[in-house]
Coordinates of N, CA, C and O in Angstrom, one line a residue:
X734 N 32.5 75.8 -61.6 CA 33.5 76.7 -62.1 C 33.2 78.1 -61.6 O 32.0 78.6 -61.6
X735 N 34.3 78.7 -61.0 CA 34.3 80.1 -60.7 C 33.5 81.4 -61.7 O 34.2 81.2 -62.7
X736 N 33.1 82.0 -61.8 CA 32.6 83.2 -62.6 C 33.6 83.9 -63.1 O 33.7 84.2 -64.3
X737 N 34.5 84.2 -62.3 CA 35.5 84.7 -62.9 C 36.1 83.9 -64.2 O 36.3 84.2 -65.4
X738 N 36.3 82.9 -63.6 CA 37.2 81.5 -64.4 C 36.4 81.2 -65.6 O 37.0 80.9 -66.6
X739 N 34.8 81.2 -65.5 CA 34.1 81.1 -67.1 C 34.1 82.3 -67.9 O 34.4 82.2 -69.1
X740 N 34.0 83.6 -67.3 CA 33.9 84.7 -68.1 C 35.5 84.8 -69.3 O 35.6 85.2 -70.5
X741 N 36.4 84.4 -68.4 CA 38.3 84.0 -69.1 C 37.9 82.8 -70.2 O 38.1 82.8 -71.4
X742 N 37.5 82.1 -69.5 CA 37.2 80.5 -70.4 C 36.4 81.4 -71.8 O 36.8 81.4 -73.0
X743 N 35.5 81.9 -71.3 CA 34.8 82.3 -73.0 C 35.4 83.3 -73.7 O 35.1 83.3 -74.9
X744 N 36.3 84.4 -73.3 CA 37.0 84.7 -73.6 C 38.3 84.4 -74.5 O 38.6 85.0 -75.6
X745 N 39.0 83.5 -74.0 CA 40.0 82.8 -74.6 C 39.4 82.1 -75.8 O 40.0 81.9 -76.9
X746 N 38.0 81.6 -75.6 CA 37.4 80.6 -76.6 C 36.9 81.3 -78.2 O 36.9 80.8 -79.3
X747 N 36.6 82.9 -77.6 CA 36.1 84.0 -78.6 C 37.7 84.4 -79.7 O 37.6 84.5 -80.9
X748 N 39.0 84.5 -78.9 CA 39.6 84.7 -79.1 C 40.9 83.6 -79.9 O 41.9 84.0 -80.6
X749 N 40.7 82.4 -79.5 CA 41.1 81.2 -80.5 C 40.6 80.5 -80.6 O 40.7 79.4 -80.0
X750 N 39.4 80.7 -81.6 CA 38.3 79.6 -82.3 C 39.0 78.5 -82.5 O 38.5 77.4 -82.1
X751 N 40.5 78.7 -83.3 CA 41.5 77.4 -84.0 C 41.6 76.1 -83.3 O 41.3 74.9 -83.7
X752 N 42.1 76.9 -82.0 CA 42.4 76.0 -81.1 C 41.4 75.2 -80.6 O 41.6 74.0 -80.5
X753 N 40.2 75.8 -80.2 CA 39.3 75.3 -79.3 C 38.6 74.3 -80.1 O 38.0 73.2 -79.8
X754 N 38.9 75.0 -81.3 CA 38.3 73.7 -81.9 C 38.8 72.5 -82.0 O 38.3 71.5 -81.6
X755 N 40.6 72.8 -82.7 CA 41.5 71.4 -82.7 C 41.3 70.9 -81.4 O 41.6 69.7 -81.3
X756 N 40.7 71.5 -80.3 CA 41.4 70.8 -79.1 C 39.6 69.5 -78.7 O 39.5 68.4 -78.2
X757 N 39.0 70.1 -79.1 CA 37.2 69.7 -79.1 C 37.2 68.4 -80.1 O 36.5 67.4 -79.9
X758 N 37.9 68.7 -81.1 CA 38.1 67.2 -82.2 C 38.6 66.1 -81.7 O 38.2 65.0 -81.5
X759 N 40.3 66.9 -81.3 CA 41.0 65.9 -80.6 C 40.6 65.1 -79.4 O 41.1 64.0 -79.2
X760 N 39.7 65.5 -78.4 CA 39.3 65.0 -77.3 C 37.9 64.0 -77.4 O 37.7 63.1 -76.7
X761 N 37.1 64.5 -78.6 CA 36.4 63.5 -79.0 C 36.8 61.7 -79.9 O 36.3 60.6 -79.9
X762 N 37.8 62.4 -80.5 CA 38.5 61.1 -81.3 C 39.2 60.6 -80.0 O 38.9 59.4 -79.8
X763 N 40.1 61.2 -79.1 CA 40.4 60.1 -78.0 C 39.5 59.3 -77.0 O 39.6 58.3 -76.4
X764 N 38.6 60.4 -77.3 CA 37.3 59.5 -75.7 C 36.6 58.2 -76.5 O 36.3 57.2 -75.9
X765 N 36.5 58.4 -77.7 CA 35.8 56.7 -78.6 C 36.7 56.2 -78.1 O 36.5 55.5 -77.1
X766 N 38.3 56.4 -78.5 CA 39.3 55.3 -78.0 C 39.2 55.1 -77.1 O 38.7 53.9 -77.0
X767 N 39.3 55.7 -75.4 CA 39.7 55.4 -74.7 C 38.4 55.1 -73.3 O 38.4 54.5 -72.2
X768 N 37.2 55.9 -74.2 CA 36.2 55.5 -72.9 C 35.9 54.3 -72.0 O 36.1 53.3 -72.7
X769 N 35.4 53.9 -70.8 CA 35.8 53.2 -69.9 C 34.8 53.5 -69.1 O 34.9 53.3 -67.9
X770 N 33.5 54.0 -69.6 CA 32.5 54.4 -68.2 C 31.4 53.0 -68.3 O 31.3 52.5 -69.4
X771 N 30.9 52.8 -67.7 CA 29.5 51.5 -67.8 C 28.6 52.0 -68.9 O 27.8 51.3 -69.5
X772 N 28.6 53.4 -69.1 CA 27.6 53.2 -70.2 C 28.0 53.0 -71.6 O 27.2 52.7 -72.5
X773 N 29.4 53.3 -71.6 CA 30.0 52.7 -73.0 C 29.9 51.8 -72.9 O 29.0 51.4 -73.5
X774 N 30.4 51.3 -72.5 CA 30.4 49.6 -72.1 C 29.1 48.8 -72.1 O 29.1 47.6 -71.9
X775 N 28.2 49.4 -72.4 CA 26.7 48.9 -72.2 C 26.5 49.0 -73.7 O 26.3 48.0 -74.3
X776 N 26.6 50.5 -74.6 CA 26.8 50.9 -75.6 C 27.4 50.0 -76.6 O 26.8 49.9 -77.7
X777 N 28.8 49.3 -76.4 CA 29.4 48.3 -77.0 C 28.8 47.6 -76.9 O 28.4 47.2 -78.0
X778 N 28.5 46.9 -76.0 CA 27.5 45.6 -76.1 C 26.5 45.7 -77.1 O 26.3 44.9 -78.0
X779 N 25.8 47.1 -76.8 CA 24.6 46.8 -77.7 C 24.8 46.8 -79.0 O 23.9 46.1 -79.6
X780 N 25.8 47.3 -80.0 CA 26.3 47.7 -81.3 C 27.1 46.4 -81.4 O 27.0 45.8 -82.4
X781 N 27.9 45.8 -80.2 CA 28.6 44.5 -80.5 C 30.2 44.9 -80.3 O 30.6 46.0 -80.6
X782 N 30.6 44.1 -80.0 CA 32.5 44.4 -79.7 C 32.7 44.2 -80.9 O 33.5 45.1 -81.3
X783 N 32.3 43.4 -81.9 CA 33.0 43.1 -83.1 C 33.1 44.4 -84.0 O 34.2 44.7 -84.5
X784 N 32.0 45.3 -84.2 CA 31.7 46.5 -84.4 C 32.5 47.6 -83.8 O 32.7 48.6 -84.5
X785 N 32.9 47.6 -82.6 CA 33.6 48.7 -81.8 C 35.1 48.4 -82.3 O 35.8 49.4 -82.5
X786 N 35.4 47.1 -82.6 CA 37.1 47.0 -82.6 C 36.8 47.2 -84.5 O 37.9 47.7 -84.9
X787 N 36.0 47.0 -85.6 CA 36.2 47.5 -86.6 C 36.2 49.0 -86.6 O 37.3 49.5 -87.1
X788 N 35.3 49.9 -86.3 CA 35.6 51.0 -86.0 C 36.8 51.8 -85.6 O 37.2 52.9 -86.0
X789 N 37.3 51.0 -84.6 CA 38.9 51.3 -84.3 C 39.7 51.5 -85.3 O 40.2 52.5 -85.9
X790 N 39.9 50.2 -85.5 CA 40.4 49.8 -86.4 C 40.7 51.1 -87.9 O 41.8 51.4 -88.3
X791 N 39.0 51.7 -88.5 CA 39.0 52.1 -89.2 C 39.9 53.3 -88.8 O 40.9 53.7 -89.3
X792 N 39.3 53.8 -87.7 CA 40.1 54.8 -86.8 C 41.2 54.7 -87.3 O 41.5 55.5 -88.2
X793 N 42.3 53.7 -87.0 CA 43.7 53.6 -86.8 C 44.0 53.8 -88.5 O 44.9 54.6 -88.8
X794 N 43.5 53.3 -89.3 CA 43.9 53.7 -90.5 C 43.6 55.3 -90.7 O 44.6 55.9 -90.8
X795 N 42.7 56.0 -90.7 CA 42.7 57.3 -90.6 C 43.6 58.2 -90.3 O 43.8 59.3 -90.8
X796 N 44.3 57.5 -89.1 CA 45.0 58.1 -88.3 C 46.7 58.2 -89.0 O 47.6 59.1 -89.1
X797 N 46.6 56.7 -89.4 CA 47.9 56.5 -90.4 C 47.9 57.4 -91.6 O 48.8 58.1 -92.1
X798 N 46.8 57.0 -91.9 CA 46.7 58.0 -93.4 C 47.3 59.5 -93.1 O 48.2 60.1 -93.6
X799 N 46.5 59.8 -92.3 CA 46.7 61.6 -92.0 C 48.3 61.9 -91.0 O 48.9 63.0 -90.9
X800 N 48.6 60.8 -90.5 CA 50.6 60.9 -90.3 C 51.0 60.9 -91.6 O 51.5 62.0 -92.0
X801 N 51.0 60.0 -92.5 CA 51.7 59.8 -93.7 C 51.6 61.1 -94.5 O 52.6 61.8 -94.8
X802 N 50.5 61.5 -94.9 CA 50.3 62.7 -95.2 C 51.2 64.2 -94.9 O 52.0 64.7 -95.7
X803 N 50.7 64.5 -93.4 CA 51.2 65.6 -93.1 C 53.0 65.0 -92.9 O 53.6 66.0 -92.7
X804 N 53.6 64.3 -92.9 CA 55.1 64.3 -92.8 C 55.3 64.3 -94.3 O 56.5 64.7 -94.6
X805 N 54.5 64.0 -95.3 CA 55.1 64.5 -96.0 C 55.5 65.8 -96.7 O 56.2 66.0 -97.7
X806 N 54.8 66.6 -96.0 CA 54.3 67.9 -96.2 C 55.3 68.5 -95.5 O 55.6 69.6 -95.9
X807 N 55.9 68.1 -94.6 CA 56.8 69.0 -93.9 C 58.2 68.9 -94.7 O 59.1 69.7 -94.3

Protein backbone atom coordinates (compact mmCIF):
# COMPACT_ATOMS: atom_id res chain seq x y z
CA UNK A 1 0.00 0.00 0.00
CA UNK A 2 1.00 3.49 -1.03
CA UNK A 3 1.93 5.93 2.00
CA UNK A 4 -0.18 8.27 0.87
CA UNK A 5 -3.11 5.65 0.72
CA UNK A 6 -2.26 4.43 4.54
CA UNK A 7 -1.85 7.76 6.01
CA UNK A 8 -6.10 8.36 4.27
CA UNK A 9 -6.83 4.67 5.42
CA UNK A 10 -5.99 5.73 9.20
CA UNK A 11 -7.46 8.69 8.83
CA UNK A 12 -10.83 7.69 7.72
CA UNK A 13 -10.51 4.88 10.38
CA UNK A 14 -9.85 7.75 13.31
CA UNK A 15 -12.70 9.45 11.84
CA UNK A 16 -15.52 6.52 11.68
CA UNK A 17 -14.69 4.17 14.42
CA UNK A 18 -18.64 2.98 13.72
CA UNK A 19 -18.06 1.89 10.61
CA UNK A 20 -14.71 0.36 10.70
CA UNK A 21 -15.81 -1.51 13.20
CA UNK A 22 -19.36 -2.74 11.68
CA UNK A 23 -17.39 -3.44 8.68
CA UNK A 24 -14.27 -5.64 10.77
CA UNK A 25 -17.37 -7.82 12.46
CA UNK A 26 -18.99 -8.26 9.38
CA UNK A 27 -15.99 -9.59 7.40
CA UNK A 28 -14.97 -11.81 10.20
CA UNK A 29 -18.51 -13.49 10.52
CA UNK A 30 -18.37 -13.92 6.62
CA UNK A 31 -14.74 -15.44 6.36
CA UNK A 32 -15.93 -18.50 9.12
CA UNK A 33 -18.68 -18.91 6.43
CA UNK A 34 -17.05 -18.69 3.54
CA UNK A 35 -13.19 -19.57 4.07
CA UNK A 36 -11.74 -21.91 1.43
CA UNK A 37 -7.85 -21.67 2.03
CA UNK A 38 -5.98 -25.25 2.92
CA UNK A 39 -5.42 -24.17 6.18
CA UNK A 40 -9.02 -23.99 7.08
CA UNK A 41 -9.58 -26.90 5.58
CA UNK A 42 -6.89 -28.55 7.65
CA UNK A 43 -8.48 -26.66 10.71
CA UNK A 44 -11.88 -28.35 9.98
CA UNK A 45 -10.50 -31.46 9.84
CA UNK A 46 -8.82 -31.15 12.96
CA UNK A 47 -12.06 -29.79 15.06
CA UNK A 48 -14.12 -32.21 12.72
CA UNK A 49 -16.75 -31.30 9.85
CA UNK A 50 -19.44 -32.34 12.21
CA UNK A 51 -18.32 -29.49 14.47
CA UNK A 52 -17.89 -26.77 11.67
CA UNK A 53 -21.47 -27.47 10.10
CA UNK A 54 -22.95 -27.23 13.92
CA UNK A 55 -21.36 -24.01 14.37
CA UNK A 56 -22.80 -22.79 11.21
CA UNK A 57 -25.57 -23.79 11.85
CA UNK A 58 -25.57 -22.02 15.25
CA UNK A 59 -24.38 -19.10 13.18
CA UNK A 60 -27.54 -19.26 10.98
CA UNK A 61 -29.79 -19.05 13.91
CA UNK A 62 -28.04 -15.94 15.24
CA UNK A 63 -28.34 -14.55 12.23
CA UNK A 64 -32.24 -15.32 12.06
CA UNK A 65 -32.68 -14.20 15.38
CA UNK A 66 -30.99 -10.69 14.89
CA UNK A 67 -33.26 -10.30 11.19
CA UNK A 68 -36.33 -11.03 13.20
CA UNK A 69 -35.38 -8.66 15.65
CA UNK A 70 -34.30 -5.63 13.95
CA UNK A 71 -37.48 -5.75 11.29
CA UNK A 72 -39.23 -5.60 14.01
CA UNK A 73 -37.95 -2.55 15.10
CA UNK A 74 -38.31 -0.74 12.09
Amino acid sequence: MEPSRRIYSREYDKKHPESVYYSRIKAGAKQFAVASSEKFRKSIQAHGTERYVEDLKIIRQLIDDAIEKYQKKQ
